[in-house]
Coordinates of C-alpha atoms and ligand atoms in Angstrom, one line a residue:
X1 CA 126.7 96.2 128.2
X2 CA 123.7 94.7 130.0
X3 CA 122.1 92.2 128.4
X4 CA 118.0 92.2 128.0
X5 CA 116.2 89.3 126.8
X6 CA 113.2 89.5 124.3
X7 CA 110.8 87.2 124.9
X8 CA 107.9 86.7 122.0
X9 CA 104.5 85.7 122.6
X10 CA 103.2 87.1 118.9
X11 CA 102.0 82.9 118.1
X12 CA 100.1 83.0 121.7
X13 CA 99.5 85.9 123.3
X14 CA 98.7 87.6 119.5
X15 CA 97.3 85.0 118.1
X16 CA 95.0 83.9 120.7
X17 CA 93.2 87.7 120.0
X18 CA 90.1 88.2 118.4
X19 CA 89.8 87.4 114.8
X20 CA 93.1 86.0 114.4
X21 CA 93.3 82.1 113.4
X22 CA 96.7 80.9 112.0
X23 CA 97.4 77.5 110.1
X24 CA 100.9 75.9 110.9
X25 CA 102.3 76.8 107.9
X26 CA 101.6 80.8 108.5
X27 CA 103.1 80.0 112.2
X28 CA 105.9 78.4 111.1
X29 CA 106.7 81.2 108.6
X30 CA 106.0 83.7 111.7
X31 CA 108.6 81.4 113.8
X32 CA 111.1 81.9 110.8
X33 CA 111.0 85.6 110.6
X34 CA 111.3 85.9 114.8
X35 CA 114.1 83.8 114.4
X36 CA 115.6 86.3 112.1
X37 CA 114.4 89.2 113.9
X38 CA 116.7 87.7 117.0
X39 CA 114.3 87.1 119.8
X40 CA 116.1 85.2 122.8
X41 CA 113.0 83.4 123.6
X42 CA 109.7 82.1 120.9
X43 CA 106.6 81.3 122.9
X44 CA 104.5 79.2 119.8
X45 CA 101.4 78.4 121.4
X46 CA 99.7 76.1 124.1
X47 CA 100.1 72.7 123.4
X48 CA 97.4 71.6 125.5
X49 CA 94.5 74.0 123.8
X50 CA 93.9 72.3 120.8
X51 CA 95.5 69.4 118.2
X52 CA 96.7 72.2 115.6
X53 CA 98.5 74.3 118.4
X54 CA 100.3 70.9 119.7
X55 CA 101.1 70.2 115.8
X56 CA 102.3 73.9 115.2
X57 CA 104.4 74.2 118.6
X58 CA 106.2 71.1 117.8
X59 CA 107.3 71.8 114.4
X60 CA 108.3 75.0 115.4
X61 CA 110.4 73.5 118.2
X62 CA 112.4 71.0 115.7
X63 CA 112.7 73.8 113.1
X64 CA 113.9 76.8 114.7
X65 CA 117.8 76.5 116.0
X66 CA 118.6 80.2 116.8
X67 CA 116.2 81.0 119.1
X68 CA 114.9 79.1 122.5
X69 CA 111.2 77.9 121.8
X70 CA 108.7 77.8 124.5
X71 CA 105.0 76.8 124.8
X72 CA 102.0 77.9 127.8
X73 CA 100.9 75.1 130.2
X74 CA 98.9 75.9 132.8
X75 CA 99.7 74.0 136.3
X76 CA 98.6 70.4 135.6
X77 CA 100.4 67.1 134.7
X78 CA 98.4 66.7 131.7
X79 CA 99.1 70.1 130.2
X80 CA 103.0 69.6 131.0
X81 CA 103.2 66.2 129.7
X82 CA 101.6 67.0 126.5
X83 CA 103.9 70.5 126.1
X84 CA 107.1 67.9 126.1
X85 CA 105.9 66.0 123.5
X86 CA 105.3 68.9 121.7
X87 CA 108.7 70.5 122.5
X88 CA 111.3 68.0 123.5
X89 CA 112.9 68.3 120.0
X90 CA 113.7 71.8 120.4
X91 CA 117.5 73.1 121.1
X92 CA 116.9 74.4 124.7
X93 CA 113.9 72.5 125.6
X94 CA 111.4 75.8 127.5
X95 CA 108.2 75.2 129.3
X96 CA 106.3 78.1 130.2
X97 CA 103.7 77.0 133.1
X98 CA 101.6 79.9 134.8
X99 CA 99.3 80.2 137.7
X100 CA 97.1 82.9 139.2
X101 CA 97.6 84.9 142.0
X102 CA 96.0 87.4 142.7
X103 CA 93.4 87.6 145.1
X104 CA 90.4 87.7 142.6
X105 CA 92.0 85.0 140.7
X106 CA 92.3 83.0 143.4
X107 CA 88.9 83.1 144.9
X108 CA 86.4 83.6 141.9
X109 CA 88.2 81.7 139.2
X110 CA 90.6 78.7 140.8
X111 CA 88.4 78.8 143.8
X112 CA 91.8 77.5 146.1
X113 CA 92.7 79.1 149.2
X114 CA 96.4 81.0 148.8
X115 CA 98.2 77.8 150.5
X116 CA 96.9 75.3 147.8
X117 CA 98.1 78.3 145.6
X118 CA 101.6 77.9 146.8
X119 CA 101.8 74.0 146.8
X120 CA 100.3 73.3 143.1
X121 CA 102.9 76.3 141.8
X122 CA 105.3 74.2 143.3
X123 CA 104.1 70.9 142.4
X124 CA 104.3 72.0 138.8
X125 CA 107.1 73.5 138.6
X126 CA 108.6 70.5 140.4
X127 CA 106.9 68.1 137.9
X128 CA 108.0 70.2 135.0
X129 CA 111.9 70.0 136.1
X130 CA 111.9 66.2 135.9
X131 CA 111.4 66.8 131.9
X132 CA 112.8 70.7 130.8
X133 CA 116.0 72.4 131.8
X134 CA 114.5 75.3 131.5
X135 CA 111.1 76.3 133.4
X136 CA 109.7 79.5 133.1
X137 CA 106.7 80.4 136.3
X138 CA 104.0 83.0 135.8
X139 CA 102.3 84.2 138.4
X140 CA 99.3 85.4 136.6
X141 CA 97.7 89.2 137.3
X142 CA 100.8 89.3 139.2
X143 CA 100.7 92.9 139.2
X144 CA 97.0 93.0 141.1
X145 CA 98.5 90.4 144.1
X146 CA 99.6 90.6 147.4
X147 CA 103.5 91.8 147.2
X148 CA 104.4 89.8 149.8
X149 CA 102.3 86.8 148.8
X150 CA 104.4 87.2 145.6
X151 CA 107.4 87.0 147.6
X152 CA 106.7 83.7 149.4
X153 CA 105.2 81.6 146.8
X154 CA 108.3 82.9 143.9
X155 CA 110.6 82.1 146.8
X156 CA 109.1 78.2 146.7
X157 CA 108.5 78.2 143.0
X158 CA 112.8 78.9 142.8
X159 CA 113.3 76.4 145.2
X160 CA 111.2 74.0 143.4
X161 CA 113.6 74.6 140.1
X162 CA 112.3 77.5 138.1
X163 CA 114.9 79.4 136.0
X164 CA 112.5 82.3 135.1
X165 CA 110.4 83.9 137.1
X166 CA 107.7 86.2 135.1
X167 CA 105.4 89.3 136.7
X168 CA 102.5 89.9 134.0
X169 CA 100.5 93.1 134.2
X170 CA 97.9 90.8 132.3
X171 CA 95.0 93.4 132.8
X172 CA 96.7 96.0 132.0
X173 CA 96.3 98.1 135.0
X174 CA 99.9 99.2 136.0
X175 CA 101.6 102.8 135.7
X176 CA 105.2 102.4 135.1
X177 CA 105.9 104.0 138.9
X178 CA 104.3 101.2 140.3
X179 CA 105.4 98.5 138.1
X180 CA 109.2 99.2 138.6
X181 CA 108.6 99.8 142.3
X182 CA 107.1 96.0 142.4
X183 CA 110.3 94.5 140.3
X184 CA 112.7 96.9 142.9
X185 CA 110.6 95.6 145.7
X186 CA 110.8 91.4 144.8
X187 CA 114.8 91.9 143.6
X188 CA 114.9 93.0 147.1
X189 CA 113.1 90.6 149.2
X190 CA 112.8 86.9 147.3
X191 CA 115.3 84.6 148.1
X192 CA 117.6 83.7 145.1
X193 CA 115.9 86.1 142.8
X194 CA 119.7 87.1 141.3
X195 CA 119.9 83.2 140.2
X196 CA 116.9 83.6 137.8
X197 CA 115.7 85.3 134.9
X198 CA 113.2 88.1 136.0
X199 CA 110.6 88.7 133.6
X200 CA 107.9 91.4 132.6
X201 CA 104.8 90.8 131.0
X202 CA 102.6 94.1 130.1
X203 CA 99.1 94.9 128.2
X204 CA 98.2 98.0 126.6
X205 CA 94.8 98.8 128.2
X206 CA 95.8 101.8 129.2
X207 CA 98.4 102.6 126.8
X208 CA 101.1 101.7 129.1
X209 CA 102.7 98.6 128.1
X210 CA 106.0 100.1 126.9
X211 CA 106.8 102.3 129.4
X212 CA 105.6 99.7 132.2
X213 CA 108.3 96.9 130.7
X214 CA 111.4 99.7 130.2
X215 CA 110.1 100.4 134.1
X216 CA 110.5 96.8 134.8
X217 CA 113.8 96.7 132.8
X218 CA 114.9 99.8 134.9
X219 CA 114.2 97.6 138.6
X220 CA 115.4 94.7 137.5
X221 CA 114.4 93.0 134.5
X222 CA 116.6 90.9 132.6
X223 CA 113.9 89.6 129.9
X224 CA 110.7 91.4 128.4
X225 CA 108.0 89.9 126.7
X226 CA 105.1 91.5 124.0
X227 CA 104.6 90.8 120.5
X228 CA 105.3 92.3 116.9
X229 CA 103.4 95.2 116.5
X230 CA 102.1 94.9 119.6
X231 CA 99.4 92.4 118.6
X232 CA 97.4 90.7 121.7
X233 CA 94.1 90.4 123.7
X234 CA 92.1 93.7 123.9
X235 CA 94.3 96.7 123.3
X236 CA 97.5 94.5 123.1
X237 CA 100.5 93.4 124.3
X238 CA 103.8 95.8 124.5
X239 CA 105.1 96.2 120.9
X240 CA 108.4 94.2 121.2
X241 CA 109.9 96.2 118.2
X242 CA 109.2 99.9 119.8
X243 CA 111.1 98.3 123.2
X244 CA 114.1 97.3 120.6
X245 CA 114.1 100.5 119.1
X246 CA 113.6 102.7 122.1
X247 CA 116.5 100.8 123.9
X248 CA 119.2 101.4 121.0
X249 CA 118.4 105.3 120.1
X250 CA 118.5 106.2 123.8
X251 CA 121.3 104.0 124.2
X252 CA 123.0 106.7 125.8
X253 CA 120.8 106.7 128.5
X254 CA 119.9 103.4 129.4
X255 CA 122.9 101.3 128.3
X256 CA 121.3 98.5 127.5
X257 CA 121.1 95.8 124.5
X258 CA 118.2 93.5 123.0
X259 CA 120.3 91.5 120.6
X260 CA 117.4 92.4 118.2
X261 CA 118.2 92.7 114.4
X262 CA 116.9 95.6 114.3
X263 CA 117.0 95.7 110.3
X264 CA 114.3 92.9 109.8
X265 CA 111.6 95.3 112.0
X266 CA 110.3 96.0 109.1
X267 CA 109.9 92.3 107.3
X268 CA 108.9 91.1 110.6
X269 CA 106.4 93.7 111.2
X270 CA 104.9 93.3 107.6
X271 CA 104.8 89.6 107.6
X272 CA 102.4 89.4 111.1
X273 CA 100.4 92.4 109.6
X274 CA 99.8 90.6 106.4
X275 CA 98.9 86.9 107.9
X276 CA 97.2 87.9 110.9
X277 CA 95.1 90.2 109.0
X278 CA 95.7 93.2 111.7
X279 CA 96.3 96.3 110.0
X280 CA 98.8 99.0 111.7
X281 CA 97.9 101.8 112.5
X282 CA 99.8 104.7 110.1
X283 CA 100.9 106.7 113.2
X284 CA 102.4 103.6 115.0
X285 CA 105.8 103.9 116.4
X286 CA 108.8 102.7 114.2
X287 CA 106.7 100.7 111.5
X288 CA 103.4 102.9 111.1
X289 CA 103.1 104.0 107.4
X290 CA 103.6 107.5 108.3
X291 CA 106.4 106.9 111.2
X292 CA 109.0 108.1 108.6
X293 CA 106.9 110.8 106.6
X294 CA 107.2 114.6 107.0
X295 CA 104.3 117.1 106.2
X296 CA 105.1 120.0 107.3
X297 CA 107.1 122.7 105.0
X298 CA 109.6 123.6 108.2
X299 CA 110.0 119.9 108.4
X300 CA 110.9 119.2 105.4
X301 CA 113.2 122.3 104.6
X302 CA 114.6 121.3 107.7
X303 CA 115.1 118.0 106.6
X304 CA 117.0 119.0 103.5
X305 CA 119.2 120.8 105.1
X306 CA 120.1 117.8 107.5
X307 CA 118.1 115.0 108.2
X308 CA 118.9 115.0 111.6
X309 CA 117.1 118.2 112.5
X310 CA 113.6 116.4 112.8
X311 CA 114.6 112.9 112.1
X312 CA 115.1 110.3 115.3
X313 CA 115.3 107.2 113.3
X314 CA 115.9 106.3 110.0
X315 CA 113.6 104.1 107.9
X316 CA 117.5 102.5 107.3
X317 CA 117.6 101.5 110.6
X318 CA 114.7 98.8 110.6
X319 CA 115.2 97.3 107.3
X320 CA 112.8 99.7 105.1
X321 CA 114.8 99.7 101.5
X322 CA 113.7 102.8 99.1
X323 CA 116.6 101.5 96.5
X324 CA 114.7 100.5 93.0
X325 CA 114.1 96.9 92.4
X326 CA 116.2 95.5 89.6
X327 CA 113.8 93.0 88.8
X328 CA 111.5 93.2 85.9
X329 CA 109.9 91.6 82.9
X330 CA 113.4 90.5 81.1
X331 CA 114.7 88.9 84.5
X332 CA 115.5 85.8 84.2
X333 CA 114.9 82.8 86.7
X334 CA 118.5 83.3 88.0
X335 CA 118.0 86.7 89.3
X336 CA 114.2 86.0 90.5
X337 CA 115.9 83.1 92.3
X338 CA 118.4 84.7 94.3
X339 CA 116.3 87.9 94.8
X340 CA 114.1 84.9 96.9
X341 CA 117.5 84.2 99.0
X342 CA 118.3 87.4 99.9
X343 CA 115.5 88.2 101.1
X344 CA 115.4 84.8 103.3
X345 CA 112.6 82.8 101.6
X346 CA 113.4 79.4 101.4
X347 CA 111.3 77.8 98.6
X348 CA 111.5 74.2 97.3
X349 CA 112.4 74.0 92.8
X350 CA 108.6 73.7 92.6
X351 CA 107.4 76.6 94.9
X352 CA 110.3 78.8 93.0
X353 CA 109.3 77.6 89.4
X354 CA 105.4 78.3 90.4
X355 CA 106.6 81.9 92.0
X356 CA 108.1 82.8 88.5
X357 CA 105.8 82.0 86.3
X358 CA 103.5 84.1 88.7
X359 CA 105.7 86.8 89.2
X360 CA 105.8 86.8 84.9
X361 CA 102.3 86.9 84.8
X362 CA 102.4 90.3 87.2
X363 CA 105.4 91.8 85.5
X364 CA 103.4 92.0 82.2
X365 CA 100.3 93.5 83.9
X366 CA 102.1 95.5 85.8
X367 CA 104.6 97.6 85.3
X368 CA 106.9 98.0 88.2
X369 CA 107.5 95.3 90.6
X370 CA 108.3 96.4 94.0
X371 CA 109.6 94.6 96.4
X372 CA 106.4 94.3 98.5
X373 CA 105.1 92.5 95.5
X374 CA 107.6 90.1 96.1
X375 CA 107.1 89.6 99.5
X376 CA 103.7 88.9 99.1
X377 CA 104.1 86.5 96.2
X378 CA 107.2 84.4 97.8
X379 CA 105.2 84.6 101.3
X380 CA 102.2 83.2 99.4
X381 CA 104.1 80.3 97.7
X382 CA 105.3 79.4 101.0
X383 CA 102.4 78.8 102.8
X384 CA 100.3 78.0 100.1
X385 CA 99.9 74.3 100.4
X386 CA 98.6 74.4 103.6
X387 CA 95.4 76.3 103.6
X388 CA 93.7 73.3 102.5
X389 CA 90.7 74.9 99.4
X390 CA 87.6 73.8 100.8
X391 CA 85.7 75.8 98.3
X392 CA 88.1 77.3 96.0
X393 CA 86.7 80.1 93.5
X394 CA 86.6 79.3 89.6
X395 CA 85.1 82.3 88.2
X396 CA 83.3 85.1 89.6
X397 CA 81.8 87.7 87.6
X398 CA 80.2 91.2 88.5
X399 CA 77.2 93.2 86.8
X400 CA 77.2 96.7 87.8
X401 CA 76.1 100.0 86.5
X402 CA 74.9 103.4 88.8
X403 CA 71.6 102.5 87.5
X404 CA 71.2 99.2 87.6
X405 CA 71.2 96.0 90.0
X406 CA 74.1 94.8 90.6
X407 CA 73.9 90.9 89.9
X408 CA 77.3 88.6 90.7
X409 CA 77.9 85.2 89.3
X410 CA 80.0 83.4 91.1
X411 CA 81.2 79.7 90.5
X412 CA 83.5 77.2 92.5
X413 CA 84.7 73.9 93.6
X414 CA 82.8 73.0 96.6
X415 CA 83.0 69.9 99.1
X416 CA 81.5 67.2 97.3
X417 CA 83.8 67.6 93.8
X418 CA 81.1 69.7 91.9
X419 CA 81.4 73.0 90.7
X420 CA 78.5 75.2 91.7
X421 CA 77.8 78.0 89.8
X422 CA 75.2 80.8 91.5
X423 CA 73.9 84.3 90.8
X424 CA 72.4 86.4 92.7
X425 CA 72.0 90.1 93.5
X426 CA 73.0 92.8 96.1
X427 CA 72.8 96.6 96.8
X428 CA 76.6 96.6 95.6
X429 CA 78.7 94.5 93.6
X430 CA 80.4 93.4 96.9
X431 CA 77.8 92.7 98.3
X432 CA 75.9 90.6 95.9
X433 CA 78.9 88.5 95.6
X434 CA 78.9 88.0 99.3
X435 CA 75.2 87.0 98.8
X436 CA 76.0 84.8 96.1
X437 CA 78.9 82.7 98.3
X438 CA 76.4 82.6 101.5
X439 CA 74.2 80.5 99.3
X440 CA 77.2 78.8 98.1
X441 CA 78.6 77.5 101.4
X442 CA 75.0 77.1 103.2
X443 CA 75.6 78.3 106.2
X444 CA 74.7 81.6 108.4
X445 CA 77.2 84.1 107.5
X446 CA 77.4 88.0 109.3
X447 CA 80.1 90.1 108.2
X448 CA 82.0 91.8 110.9
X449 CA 84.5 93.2 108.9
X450 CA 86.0 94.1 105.3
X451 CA 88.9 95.8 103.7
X452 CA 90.6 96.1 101.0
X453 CA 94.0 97.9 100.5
X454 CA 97.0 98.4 98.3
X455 CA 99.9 96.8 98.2
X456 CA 102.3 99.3 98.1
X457 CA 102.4 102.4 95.6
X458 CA 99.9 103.1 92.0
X459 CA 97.3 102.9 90.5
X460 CA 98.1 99.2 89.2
X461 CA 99.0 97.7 92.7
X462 CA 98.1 94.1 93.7
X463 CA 94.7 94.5 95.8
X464 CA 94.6 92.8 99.6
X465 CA 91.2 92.4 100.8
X466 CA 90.6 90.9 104.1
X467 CA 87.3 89.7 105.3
X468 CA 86.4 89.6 108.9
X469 CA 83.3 86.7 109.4
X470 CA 81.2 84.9 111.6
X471 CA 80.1 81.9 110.1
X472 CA 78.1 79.4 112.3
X473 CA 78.7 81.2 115.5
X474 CA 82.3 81.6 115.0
X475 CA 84.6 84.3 113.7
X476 CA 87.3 83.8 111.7
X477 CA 89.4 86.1 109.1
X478 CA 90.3 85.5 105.5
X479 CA 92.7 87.3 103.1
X480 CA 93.7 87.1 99.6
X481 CA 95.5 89.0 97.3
X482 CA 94.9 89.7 93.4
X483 CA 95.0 92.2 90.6
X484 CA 91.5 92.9 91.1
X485 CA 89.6 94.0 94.4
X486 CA 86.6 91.9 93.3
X487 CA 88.1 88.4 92.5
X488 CA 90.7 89.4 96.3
X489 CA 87.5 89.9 97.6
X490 CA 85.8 86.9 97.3
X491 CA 88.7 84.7 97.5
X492 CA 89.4 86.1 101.0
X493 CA 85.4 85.4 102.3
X494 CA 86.0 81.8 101.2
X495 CA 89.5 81.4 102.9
X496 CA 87.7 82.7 106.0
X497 CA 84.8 80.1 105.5
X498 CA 87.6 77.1 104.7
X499 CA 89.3 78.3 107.4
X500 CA 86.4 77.6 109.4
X501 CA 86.0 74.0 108.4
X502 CA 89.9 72.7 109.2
X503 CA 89.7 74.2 112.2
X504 CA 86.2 72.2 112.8
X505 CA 87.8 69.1 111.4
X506 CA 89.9 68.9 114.6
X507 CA 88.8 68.5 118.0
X508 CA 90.0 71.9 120.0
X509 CA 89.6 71.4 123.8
X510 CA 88.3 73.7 126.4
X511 CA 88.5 77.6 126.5
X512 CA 91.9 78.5 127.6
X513 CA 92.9 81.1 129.9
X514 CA 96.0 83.0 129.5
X515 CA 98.9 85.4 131.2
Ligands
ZN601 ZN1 99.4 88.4 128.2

C-alpha cells in the first residue's frame, strides 16, 4: 500500500500562534507524545528565532529516535548554520529552509526580482547540503505563484540537492480542485520531481485545509504536513489526526497508509490541548468532546441494536478508554508506578514519589480517580521543574457574599525573596483576586481571556483554569490545575505573568516570518 508521510509542525507552525508560549520542558513532552503518535517527520521550532527555540530544537533532536526531527531556516547562512548546531545530534539530521515565491512576496516583502529568487533558493539549498542529508525546500505562498515559475526554480532547487520539495497554501486560499490540479501539474512538468519527497502544506482560512492536503495526496503527494488538532496561525493548520483518520476508515477508497498510531489520537490530542492552553471545539472531528456522543432517540435505539448503524468510528479506535480505573485510595506505590508506565510517562524515583503522595492527597478528596486525573498529575510532574516560579502563590483567600464586597487576600513569594501579602477588592471574587496580583507583580495587566473547566466527569473534579494576558505589551497564557477554581485561578494568572519574565530573561531576535 502507498506510503504517505506525516509531517508535524504542532512546535512551529502551532506554537508560533497567538497566545501560545511553550517552555522546553512542555515541548519536549509534546516531541515525546508525536513520537508516539508515529509522525515520519517532527518540525520543533526555528532555531534562529530566539535562544529558547535553539535550546528546545536541540534537545528534541538528541532525544527523539523514532521519528526524523526538523527545524525552519529561512534562506541565509546564519539561519542554516545555527539550525545544525541545534540539530546535528538528531538520527536523520532534517533542515527545513523556505523561501517566498509568489509574486507579492517577492516584490513587497523580499523586494528581489524572481532571478535573485531562483539563485538564493539555490544557494541555500546548496549551502544546506554541505551540512544535512536531508534538505527540505519551501517555496512559501506557493499556491498564489506563477505555476511555471514554480516549475523552474524547484527544478534548480533539486538540482542544487533538495530531497523534499514542499507547496504551502500558507494563506489559506486554495480549493482542493485547484490544489491537486497544481501537485498533477508540477509531477508533470519539473524535472526529477519522482526523486523527491513532494509535500503539502495547507491552512484553514477557509475551512479547506483537509480536503486541500487529501487533494494534494490524490495528485501526488507523498508527505502532508498540519498539526494536532489542527492548531496554527489564524484559523489553523490541517488537523494531522482527521488526515490519519480519514485515510484509514475510507481505506477502501483511497488505499493509502499514514503509519500513524492511531490509538494515541487521543493522548496526543489532550496533551497539546492541555499545554497549549487551546480548547477543542466539542464538535471537532475524531477528538471533539461530542465526536462520539449520540442525542438523538433514533440514534441511540439504533445504536443498540448495532453500533454500526450511526457509528463511523469508534472512540476505540483513537485510544479513548471507558474501562474503570483500578486505581484508588488503597493502591499502593507499585500499582501507581506501573499505571505511570503504561501510559508512557517516564518519571525519575523523585518525580514518581512526589506524584504519589499527590495523587494520595486527591484520592482522599476525591472519590474516583479517573484516568484524566492521572494524565494531568503525571504530565504536571513532568514538566514541573521547568516553569521556573517567579512569583509563586502561598495563600489566597476570598470574601464573598451576594451582598457584600468581595475582598481577596492574596499572598506570595515574589522576586526579591519576600513574601507579599495584599488585599484588595473587585466586583467578583475573580476579579478582586486578579486586582490583588496586578498590584502584586507591578506591572500593566489586561485580561484577554479566562476559563475555567473540568477535568473530566462530577461534581468533585480537579478545576483547569487558563488565563489569557497581556502584561507589558505582551500576551502570554497561563494554566493551572487544582481542587478549587479560585486557588487554579490565580495560580494560572501568575504562570502567565512568570512566563512572561523567562521569556524576557532571554534575548529573542527579530519577528519571524513563516510557511
Ligand atoms: Zn504554515
Amino acid at each position: 500500500m502507498r506510503k504517505i508521510d506525516i509531517f508535524d509542525t504542532t512546535l512551529r507552525d502551532g506554537e508560533q500562534s497567538a497566545g501560545i508560549n511553550l517552555n522546553t520542558a512542555e515541548k519536549m513532552e509534546i516531541a515525546r507524545q508525536l513520537e508516539r503518535f508515529g509522525a515520519t517527520v517532527i518540525e520543533a521550532g526555528f532555531p534562529a528565532s530566539s535562544p529558547g527555540d535553539f535550546e528546545a530544537v536541540q534537545r528534541i533532536a538528541n532525544t527523539v529516535k523514532n521519528s526524523t526531527v526538523t527545524g525552519l531556516a529561512r534562506a541565509m547562512k546564519s539561519d542554516i548554520d545555527t539550525s545544525w548546531e541545534a540539530l546535528k545530534g538528531g538520527q536523520q539530521p532534517h533542515l527545513h529552509v523556505f523561501l517566498a515565491t509568489s509574486p507579492i512576496h517577492m516584490e513587497y516583502k523580499l523586494k528581489k526580482t524572481p532571478d535573485q529568487v531562483v539563485d538564493i533558493a539555490v544557494e541555500a539549498v546548496k549551502y544546506a547540503k554541505k551540512f544535512f542529508p536531508l534538505v527540505q525546500w519551501s517555496a512559501e505562498d506557493a499556491f498564489r505563484s506563477d505555476p511555471a515559475f514554480l516549475v523552474r526554480i524547484i527544478n534548480q532547487v533539486i538540482q542544487a540537492g533538495a530531497t523534499t520539495i514542499n507547496i504551502p497554501d500558507t494563506v489559506g486560499y486554495a480549493t482542493p480542485q485547484e490544489y491537486g490540479a497544481l501537485f498533477k501539474f508540477l509531477k508533470e512538468n519539473v524535472t526529477g520531481i519522482d526523486r523527491v519527497k513532494l509535500s503539502a502544506h495547507c491552512h484553514n482560512d477557509l475551512g479547506m485545509a483537509v480536503a486541500n492536503s487529501i487533494a494534494a495526496i490524490e495528485n501526488g503527494a507523498d508527505q502532508v504536513e498540519g498539526t494536532i488538532n489542527g492548531i496554527g496561525e489564524r484559523a489553523g493548520n490541517a488537523a494531522l489526526e482527521e488526515i490519519a483518520v480519514a485515510l484509514h476508515i475510507r481505506k477502501d477508497f483511497y488505499g493509502l497508509e499514514t503509519g500513524i498510531n492511531l490509538q494515541e489520537i487521543k493522548r496526543t490530542s489532550q496533551l497539546v490541548s492541555q499545554l497549549t492552553g487551546v480548547v477543542i471545539q466539542p464538535n471537532k472531528a475524531v477528538v471533539g468532546k461530542n465526536a462520539f456522543a449520540h442525542e438523538s432517540g433514533i440514534h441511540q435505539d439504533g445504536m443498540l441494536k448495532n453500533r454500526e448503524t450511526y457509528e463511523i468510528i469508534t472512540p476505540e479506535l483513537i485510544g479513548e478508554t471507558t474501562a474503570p480505573l483500578a486505581l484508588g485510595k488503597h493502591s499502593g506505590r507499585h500499582a501507581f508506578k506501573d499505571r505511570a508506565i503504561t501510559m508512557g510517562f517516564d518519571l525519575t524515583e523523585n518525580q514518581l514519589n512526589e506524584a504519589f503522595s499527590a495523587f494520595k492527597k486527591l484520592a482522599d478528596r476525591k472519590k474516583e480517580i479517573t484516568e484524566d486525573d492521572l494524565f494531568v498529575l503525571f504530565t504536571g510532574k513532568q514538566i514541573e521543574n521547568a516553569n521556573a516560579d517567579i512569583y509563586e502563590l502561598t495563600n489566597v483567600q476570598v470574601q464573598y457574599g451576594t451582598s457584600n464586597v468581595p475582598t481577596a487576600t492574596v499572598s506570595a513569594n515574589v522576586p526579591t525573596g519576600e513574601n507579599v501579602v495584599i488585599a484588595t477588592t473587585g466586583a467578583g471574587s475573580v476579579e478582586a483576586i486578579f486586582n490583588a496580583l496586578e498590584l502584586l507583580v507591578k506591572g500593566q495587566v489586561n485580561i484577554m481571556d479566562y476559563r475555567v473547566t473540568s477535568i473530566g466527569k462530577g461534581r468533585d473534579a480537579l478545576g483547569e483554569a487558563v488565563v489569557n494576558l497581556r502584561f507589558n505589551g505582551e500576551t502570554y497564557t497561563g494554566r493551572d490545575i487544582s481542587q478549587d477554581v479560585l486557588e487554579a485561578s490565580a495560580k494560572a494568572y501568575l504562570n502567565a505573568i512568570n512566563r512572561k519574565l523567562v521569556k524576557d530573561s532571554v534575548k529573542v531576535a527579530e519577528p519571524v516570518s513563516q510557511v
